[in-house]
Structure formats: structure tokens, C-alpha cells
Amino acid sequence: MPTLADLKRATLAAIDQRKAEVIGIARAVLENPETGFTEQKTSRLVQETLRAWGVPFQAGLALTGVKGAVQGKAGPGPAVAIIGELDSLRVPDHPHHDEATGAAHACGHHCQVASMLGALAGLLTPSVLESLSGRIVPFAVPAEEFIEVERRLRLREEGRLEFMGGKQELLRLGAFDDVDMAMLCHTSTDRVKLAVGGTSNGHVVKFVQYSGKGAHAGGSPHLGINALNAAAFALSAINAIRETFREQDTVRVHGILTRGGEAVSAVPSRVTLEWRVRSGNLEALVDNSQRVDRCFKAGALAVGASVTITNIPGYLPLLNAPLLQETFLQNAVALVGRGAVAVRPPEHNGGGSTDMGDLSQVMPVIHPYCGGAQGTAHGNDYLIRDYETAVVVPAKAMAMTVIDLLAEGATRARQVLSNSRPPMSMEQYVAFQRARAEVVRYDGAKG
Ligand SMILES: [Zn+2]
Ligand SMILES: [Zn+2]
């Protein structure tokens, strides 16, 4: 019987052997960036790799998701997902942007796709698989970045999706029903090689449409209703309530104007915004979301325009599962040394949001970070300076964690399950998110 150390040694050697191939996958995804729910090329690359490696999979889940299945040969046991996010952002001045779409990997998700496959490459070693009980689920998931809200609303109207984040929609579709726990390693600009812990903000996503009345901007502005002025007033109102946000709620309120009018010679009659309200706890989220809606109404009231606010259920705060995290941490330390690993307290909230948070509401998950990036996350200078740290190190740490979970009769994985109390069932999650969706209409002309 090989020991855990033997299994890990064989796995790490196999990952090292595939290192060039796996880093090549990261670079290929970097050069073909695709935003959420359009990740066709990236999805195909994952499918081709799984096919070449003899791993059965389902494709087209939530439009572009790819879910593999590798059965351990030592018997039944829990299913552990290793996740990689397929999508990019839109950063048209990023050096690796797509000319046609402006898409660019300014959040390092191309490295996640590769580290997921890298971990899998190690675990496919026959002597390792023979010692694992349960199932490994390599899962390439779409649309973590909650962007292009208007386009996703159209997909919803067409009945092609209901929830507008990738893991949210996969949860709704039941694609996680046969998964027991999950992990994903995200790149960062941290000086350390691996980091565990912390949480993230939940959010509400808003699509805001102002309707006014067009008129000649020079000859008859008094006959128009200026929807752009309504929006501008609303933004001032939002800035006026910022002093009420409490530090402990890690509130972030921000957005973009996606349509400001049609022609400079006319009073703008149709103006749209995509907006976001974030917070680390759900009470503050609900409260601040309602206050921001009031600000949008205030803009409509001021000029007599009407406003429609489509509130879309966004992400939920992240809960890292303690025993799963401890298992990853031990392997991280063994791999790169204690000095290269950071441990953050559970309340450490960087302000961002992820739909791993949604997954963490229904099953044990971890969302550790790896180093290797430089620049500013979501900025035009976010680049991977060290692919070994951004791809190979997390692949190894996740593969070692899977060995601890599923070797020796999957005792550790079962402990993780019995120790964890996710706040919701899958059904409760879907019902909870559905209940958050609402459309608020307000006619400022009627006051
Ligand atoms: Zn991001
Ligand atoms: Zn990201």
C-alpha cells in the first residue's frame, strides 16, 4: 500500500512532467479571452484536453461549462470538484485584449483553467487513482465576472439562462447536485505563493433604465425630459449617502453608464446604467440596495423622468470550510514552506465578490489564492509574471489536497462533510436567489 507521501510524490512528478503543456494552456486561454457565457473557444480547449487525456465529460452546462468525471479505483466516496473559471473581463487597453470584443484576462482566470487541468494531470497517474475512493470532478465554469448585464438580461429573456453568474446558474441546473465539495485557486499579486482564508462581499446587480423625452437640444429643450440629467442627479444622491455606510459592512457602491443618449443635438431620452451594491452581510446589502434605489428614484423625480430598476440576485459572501482549508494549508506549507503561505482570518474581506460564495452556502468549499501576478486586478496592467507560481504551484497544492481527501478510504473527505454545516440546501439556495429578483418602477412625473 503506498503511503500518502508516496502518492503525493508520484502526483507532483506527473504534474512536473506536464508542466509545459499546462502552462501552454494558460497562455492559449490568455490569447483568446472571452467574457462570461461566450467562452466557446476556451470551453473547446478544455474539452479537447479532457478528450486527449481520456476523461469523460459533459459540455454546454450553463452554455459553456465543462464537467469531467474521474472515478477513484479504490471504491465509492465523496465527489470533489476542482474548479477553473473560463471567463475574462473586458479591458480593451490590456496588452492581451481581443481586438473585436475588448475582452482580456485581467483577473487571471486563464491560470485557473490551467491549474485545474494541472491538478487533474497529476491525479490521473494510475498508481494514484488506484488508491482514491470517490470521484474527482474537474469543472470548468462560465461567467464569474458579473459584467455585460444588459446582454445577460437578453439571454434570460430568451430563456437561455435564469441566474446570471456561472456557478449560480449551474447550481440552479443541478450540475452541482452530485458534487460534495469544491476548491478553486485564484491568482493574486500577493508576495506569498499561496494564501488561505478570508471572505468576500455579497452583491446586488442593478440594470437601471431612465426614460425621458427627446427634443431639439437647442431649439426646444423645454419640451424634453432629460434622462441623462436624471441619472446624473441620481449619482449625486448616491454619493450623498456614502457617509451612512458602516466600515464593518465593507460596502462598495459603483457602476457604469452604458448609454448616455443617442445624439448630442437631442435631449437624451433613454439612458441606461449597470450598477452594483456590495456588502459583507446580507442585512446591510438589502438595506443599502433599497437606499440606492431611492437615489435612482430621486433622479427621476427631479426631472420628471421614469425609471425602471431591475434588481438581479448577485453573489453571496464566501465561507471557507475550516477542515478543507486546514487540509489545503498543510499541503501548501509542505509544498512552498511556511514563510510563503499567508493565513487570513475568516472576517478578512477584500471587498470583491465571487460566486464561489454562492457555492459555499450549500457545500464545503475553499477559495485560496496563489501568487505570480503583478499590476492591479481588473486593470490594464494585470499580468502573470511567474507562471510556475500562478499555475503549477496551485495545481500541485490542489492535487495534494485531493489525495488527502480521497485516499485511505476517503476518511478525510467524509470528515469534511460531517464537520460542515452549509447554511442552505440546493433547493433553498435557488428559492432564496429567486426571491431576490425584482423590478422597481417609478414615474417621477407623478411624484
Ligand atoms: Zn475578477
Ligand atoms: Zn477573478
PDB file of C-alpha atoms and ligand atoms in Angstrom, residues 85 107 109 112 144-145 186 378, ligand 2:
ATOM      1  CA  GLU A  85     -13.279  29.773 -14.266  1.00  0.00           C
ATOM      2  CA  CYS A 107      -8.248  38.669 -13.317  1.00  0.00           C
ATOM      3  CA  HIS A 109      -8.785  33.155 -14.819  1.00  0.00           C
ATOM      4  CA  GLN A 112      -7.318  28.764 -13.120  1.00  0.00           C
ATOM      5  CA  GLU A 144     -17.676  34.530 -12.701  1.00  0.00           C
ATOM      6  CA  GLU A 145     -17.204  38.200 -13.564  1.00  0.00           C
ATOM      7  CA  HIS A 186      -7.338  32.338  -7.778  1.00  0.00           C
ATOM      8  CA  HIS A 378      -9.080  44.172 -13.252  1.00  0.00           C
TER       9      HIS A 378
HETATM   10 ZN    ZN B   2     -11.364  36.536 -10.694  1.00  0.00          ZN
END
